[in-house]
Amino acid sequence: MAYETIDGQKYEKELLDLARKHTTGRGEGKLSKDEVADLFKSAQDGPGVTDTEKATLAYIRKNFEFTDAAAKDFDAAFGKL
């Protein structure tokens, strides 16, 4: 598993890359409901969601823009972790 360090904190590179991919290029630059589902599917790729994956998801929530519906889905899914 590859990691990326931002401001001294270690995050999962795959999740960050996925969020970046979904917010660059075509589109409105915000994460959608489907893209939020992709993030959580990626985070749950192993036997459970690791502390690093949780920290990465929290970083994404704080530092990326979401549609209103996607923000609600994200918050609900994150609350279940």
mmCIF file with all atom_site columns, C-alpha atoms in Angstrom:
data_model
loop_
_atom_site.group_PDB
_atom_site.id
_atom_site.type_symbol
_atom_site.label_atom_id
_atom_site.label_alt_id
_atom_site.label_comp_id
_atom_site.label_asym_id
_atom_site.label_entity_id
_atom_site.label_seq_id
_atom_site.pdbx_PDB_ins_code
_atom_site.Cartn_x
_atom_site.Cartn_y
_atom_site.Cartn_z
_atom_site.occupancy
_atom_site.B_iso_or_equiv
_atom_site.pdbx_formal_charge
_atom_site.auth_seq_id
_atom_site.auth_comp_id
_atom_site.auth_asym_id
_atom_site.auth_atom_id
_atom_site.pdbx_PDB_model_num
ATOM 1  C CA . MET A 1 1  ? 0.000   0.000  0.000   1.00 0.00 ? 1  MET A CA 1
ATOM 2  C CA . ALA A 1 2  ? 1.358   3.393  -0.978  1.00 0.00 ? 2  ALA A CA 1
ATOM 3  C CA . TYR A 1 3  ? 1.133   6.419  1.273   1.00 0.00 ? 3  TYR A CA 1
ATOM 4  C CA . GLU A 1 4  ? 1.386   10.157 0.837   1.00 0.00 ? 4  GLU A CA 1
ATOM 5  C CA . THR A 1 5  ? 2.468   12.466 3.639   1.00 0.00 ? 5  THR A CA 1
ATOM 6  C CA . ILE A 1 6  ? 0.761   15.857 3.903   1.00 0.00 ? 6  ILE A CA 1
ATOM 7  C CA . ASP A 1 7  ? 1.725   18.231 6.716   1.00 0.00 ? 7  ASP A CA 1
ATOM 8  C CA . GLY A 1 8  ? 3.385   15.369 8.576   1.00 0.00 ? 8  GLY A CA 1
ATOM 9  C CA . GLN A 1 9  ? 0.325   13.093 8.442   1.00 0.00 ? 9  GLN A CA 1
ATOM 10 C CA . LYS A 1 10 ? 0.334   9.814  6.506   1.00 0.00 ? 10 LYS A CA 1
ATOM 11 C CA . TYR A 1 11 ? -2.609  9.226  4.138   1.00 0.00 ? 11 TYR A CA 1
ATOM 12 C CA . GLU A 1 12 ? -3.504  6.471  1.695   1.00 0.00 ? 12 GLU A CA 1
ATOM 13 C CA . LYS A 1 13 ? -2.363  7.533  -1.761  1.00 0.00 ? 13 LYS A CA 1
ATOM 14 C CA . GLU A 1 14 ? -4.985  5.469  -3.619  1.00 0.00 ? 14 GLU A CA 1
ATOM 15 C CA . LEU A 1 15 ? -7.883  7.287  -1.911  1.00 0.00 ? 15 LEU A CA 1
ATOM 16 C CA . LEU A 1 16 ? -6.307  10.697 -2.441  1.00 0.00 ? 16 LEU A CA 1
ATOM 17 C CA . ASP A 1 17 ? -5.648  9.924  -6.112  1.00 0.00 ? 17 ASP A CA 1
ATOM 18 C CA . LEU A 1 18 ? -9.245  8.779  -6.556  1.00 0.00 ? 18 LEU A CA 1
ATOM 19 C CA . ALA A 1 19 ? -10.607 11.992 -5.011  1.00 0.00 ? 19 ALA A CA 1
ATOM 20 C CA . ARG A 1 20 ? -8.273  14.087 -7.163  1.00 0.00 ? 20 ARG A CA 1
ATOM 21 C CA . LYS A 1 21 ? -9.273  12.197 -10.306 1.00 0.00 ? 21 LYS A CA 1
ATOM 22 C CA . HIS A 1 22 ? -12.949 12.804 -9.602  1.00 0.00 ? 22 HIS A CA 1
ATOM 23 C CA . THR A 1 23 ? -12.478 16.542 -9.013  1.00 0.00 ? 23 THR A CA 1
ATOM 24 C CA . THR A 1 24 ? -10.233 17.427 -11.956 1.00 0.00 ? 24 THR A CA 1
ATOM 25 C CA . GLY A 1 25 ? -10.877 17.457 -15.666 1.00 0.00 ? 25 GLY A CA 1
ATOM 26 C CA . ARG A 1 26 ? -14.461 17.536 -16.892 1.00 0.00 ? 26 ARG A CA 1
ATOM 27 C CA . GLY A 1 27 ? -17.302 18.204 -14.482 1.00 0.00 ? 27 GLY A CA 1
ATOM 28 C CA . GLU A 1 28 ? -17.987 20.736 -11.779 1.00 0.00 ? 28 GLU A CA 1
ATOM 29 C CA . GLY A 1 29 ? -14.977 19.919 -9.599  1.00 0.00 ? 29 GLY A CA 1
ATOM 30 C CA . LYS A 1 30 ? -17.097 18.481 -6.788  1.00 0.00 ? 30 LYS A CA 1
ATOM 31 C CA . LEU A 1 31 ? -17.420 14.910 -5.618  1.00 0.00 ? 31 LEU A CA 1
ATOM 32 C CA . SER A 1 32 ? -20.773 13.372 -6.527  1.00 0.00 ? 32 SER A CA 1
ATOM 33 C CA . LYS A 1 33 ? -22.787 10.648 -4.791  1.00 0.00 ? 33 LYS A CA 1
ATOM 34 C CA . ASP A 1 34 ? -21.380 7.973  -7.135  1.00 0.00 ? 34 ASP A CA 1
ATOM 35 C CA . GLU A 1 35 ? -17.839 9.193  -6.543  1.00 0.00 ? 35 GLU A CA 1
ATOM 36 C CA . VAL A 1 36 ? -18.348 9.125  -2.775  1.00 0.00 ? 36 VAL A CA 1
ATOM 37 C CA . ALA A 1 37 ? -19.532 5.517  -3.153  1.00 0.00 ? 37 ALA A CA 1
ATOM 38 C CA . ASP A 1 38 ? -16.303 4.784  -5.068  1.00 0.00 ? 38 ASP A CA 1
ATOM 39 C CA . LEU A 1 39 ? -14.220 6.270  -2.228  1.00 0.00 ? 39 LEU A CA 1
ATOM 40 C CA . PHE A 1 40 ? -15.871 4.113  0.416   1.00 0.00 ? 40 PHE A CA 1
ATOM 41 C CA . LYS A 1 41 ? -15.692 1.020  -1.795  1.00 0.00 ? 41 LYS A CA 1
ATOM 42 C CA . SER A 1 42 ? -11.951 1.611  -2.155  1.00 0.00 ? 42 SER A CA 1
ATOM 43 C CA . ALA A 1 43 ? -11.512 2.174  1.588   1.00 0.00 ? 43 ALA A CA 1
ATOM 44 C CA . GLN A 1 44 ? -13.340 -1.078 2.348   1.00 0.00 ? 44 GLN A CA 1
ATOM 45 C CA . ASP A 1 45 ? -11.146 -3.160 0.038   1.00 0.00 ? 45 ASP A CA 1
ATOM 46 C CA . GLY A 1 46 ? -9.629  -5.193 2.877   1.00 0.00 ? 46 GLY A CA 1
ATOM 47 C CA . PRO A 1 47 ? -10.882 -6.892 6.022   1.00 0.00 ? 47 PRO A CA 1
ATOM 48 C CA . GLY A 1 48 ? -11.800 -3.493 7.466   1.00 0.00 ? 48 GLY A CA 1
ATOM 49 C CA . VAL A 1 49 ? -11.161 0.208  7.164   1.00 0.00 ? 49 VAL A CA 1
ATOM 50 C CA . THR A 1 50 ? -7.772  1.053  8.652   1.00 0.00 ? 50 THR A CA 1
ATOM 51 C CA . ASP A 1 51 ? -7.001  4.092  10.792  1.00 0.00 ? 51 ASP A CA 1
ATOM 52 C CA . THR A 1 52 ? -5.001  5.510  7.863   1.00 0.00 ? 52 THR A CA 1
ATOM 53 C CA . GLU A 1 53 ? -7.963  5.053  5.531   1.00 0.00 ? 53 GLU A CA 1
ATOM 54 C CA . LYS A 1 54 ? -10.252 6.769  8.061   1.00 0.00 ? 54 LYS A CA 1
ATOM 55 C CA . ALA A 1 55 ? -7.786  9.656  8.399   1.00 0.00 ? 55 ALA A CA 1
ATOM 56 C CA . THR A 1 56 ? -7.597  9.918  4.606   1.00 0.00 ? 56 THR A CA 1
ATOM 57 C CA . LEU A 1 57 ? -11.373 10.016 4.274   1.00 0.00 ? 57 LEU A CA 1
ATOM 58 C CA . ALA A 1 58 ? -11.540 12.724 6.952   1.00 0.00 ? 58 ALA A CA 1
ATOM 59 C CA . TYR A 1 59 ? -8.883  14.704 5.068   1.00 0.00 ? 59 TYR A CA 1
ATOM 60 C CA . ILE A 1 60 ? -10.848 14.354 1.827   1.00 0.00 ? 60 ILE A CA 1
ATOM 61 C CA . ARG A 1 61 ? -14.043 15.545 3.538   1.00 0.00 ? 61 ARG A CA 1
ATOM 62 C CA . LYS A 1 62 ? -12.273 18.626 4.865   1.00 0.00 ? 62 LYS A CA 1
ATOM 63 C CA . ASN A 1 63 ? -10.261 19.509 1.758   1.00 0.00 ? 63 ASN A CA 1
ATOM 64 C CA . PHE A 1 64 ? -12.425 18.587 -1.242  1.00 0.00 ? 64 PHE A CA 1
ATOM 65 C CA . GLU A 1 65 ? -15.737 19.996 -2.435  1.00 0.00 ? 65 GLU A CA 1
ATOM 66 C CA . PHE A 1 66 ? -18.878 17.858 -2.535  1.00 0.00 ? 66 PHE A CA 1
ATOM 67 C CA . THR A 1 67 ? -22.320 18.235 -3.998  1.00 0.00 ? 67 THR A CA 1
ATOM 68 C CA . ASP A 1 68 ? -24.907 18.615 -1.220  1.00 0.00 ? 68 ASP A CA 1
ATOM 69 C CA . ALA A 1 69 ? -26.248 15.096 -1.754  1.00 0.00 ? 69 ALA A CA 1
ATOM 70 C CA . ALA A 1 70 ? -22.733 13.631 -1.818  1.00 0.00 ? 70 ALA A CA 1
ATOM 71 C CA . ALA A 1 71 ? -21.827 15.426 1.417   1.00 0.00 ? 71 ALA A CA 1
ATOM 72 C CA . LYS A 1 72 ? -24.836 13.837 3.149   1.00 0.00 ? 72 LYS A CA 1
ATOM 73 C CA . ASP A 1 73 ? -23.927 10.387 1.828   1.00 0.00 ? 73 ASP A CA 1
ATOM 74 C CA . PHE A 1 74 ? -20.295 10.834 2.864   1.00 0.00 ? 74 PHE A CA 1
ATOM 75 C CA . ASP A 1 75 ? -21.195 11.937 6.393   1.00 0.00 ? 75 ASP A CA 1
ATOM 76 C CA . ALA A 1 76 ? -23.629 9.041  6.817   1.00 0.00 ? 76 ALA A CA 1
ATOM 77 C CA . ALA A 1 77 ? -21.137 6.448  5.539   1.00 0.00 ? 77 ALA A CA 1
ATOM 78 C CA . PHE A 1 78 ? -18.270 7.896  7.582   1.00 0.00 ? 78 PHE A CA 1
ATOM 79 C CA . GLY A 1 79 ? -20.411 7.814  10.718  1.00 0.00 ? 79 GLY A CA 1
ATOM 80 C CA . LYS A 1 80 ? -20.837 4.045  10.267  1.00 0.00 ? 80 LYS A CA 1
ATOM 81 C CA . LEU A 1 81 ? -17.096 3.327  10.209  1.00 0.00 ? 81 LEU A CA 1
#
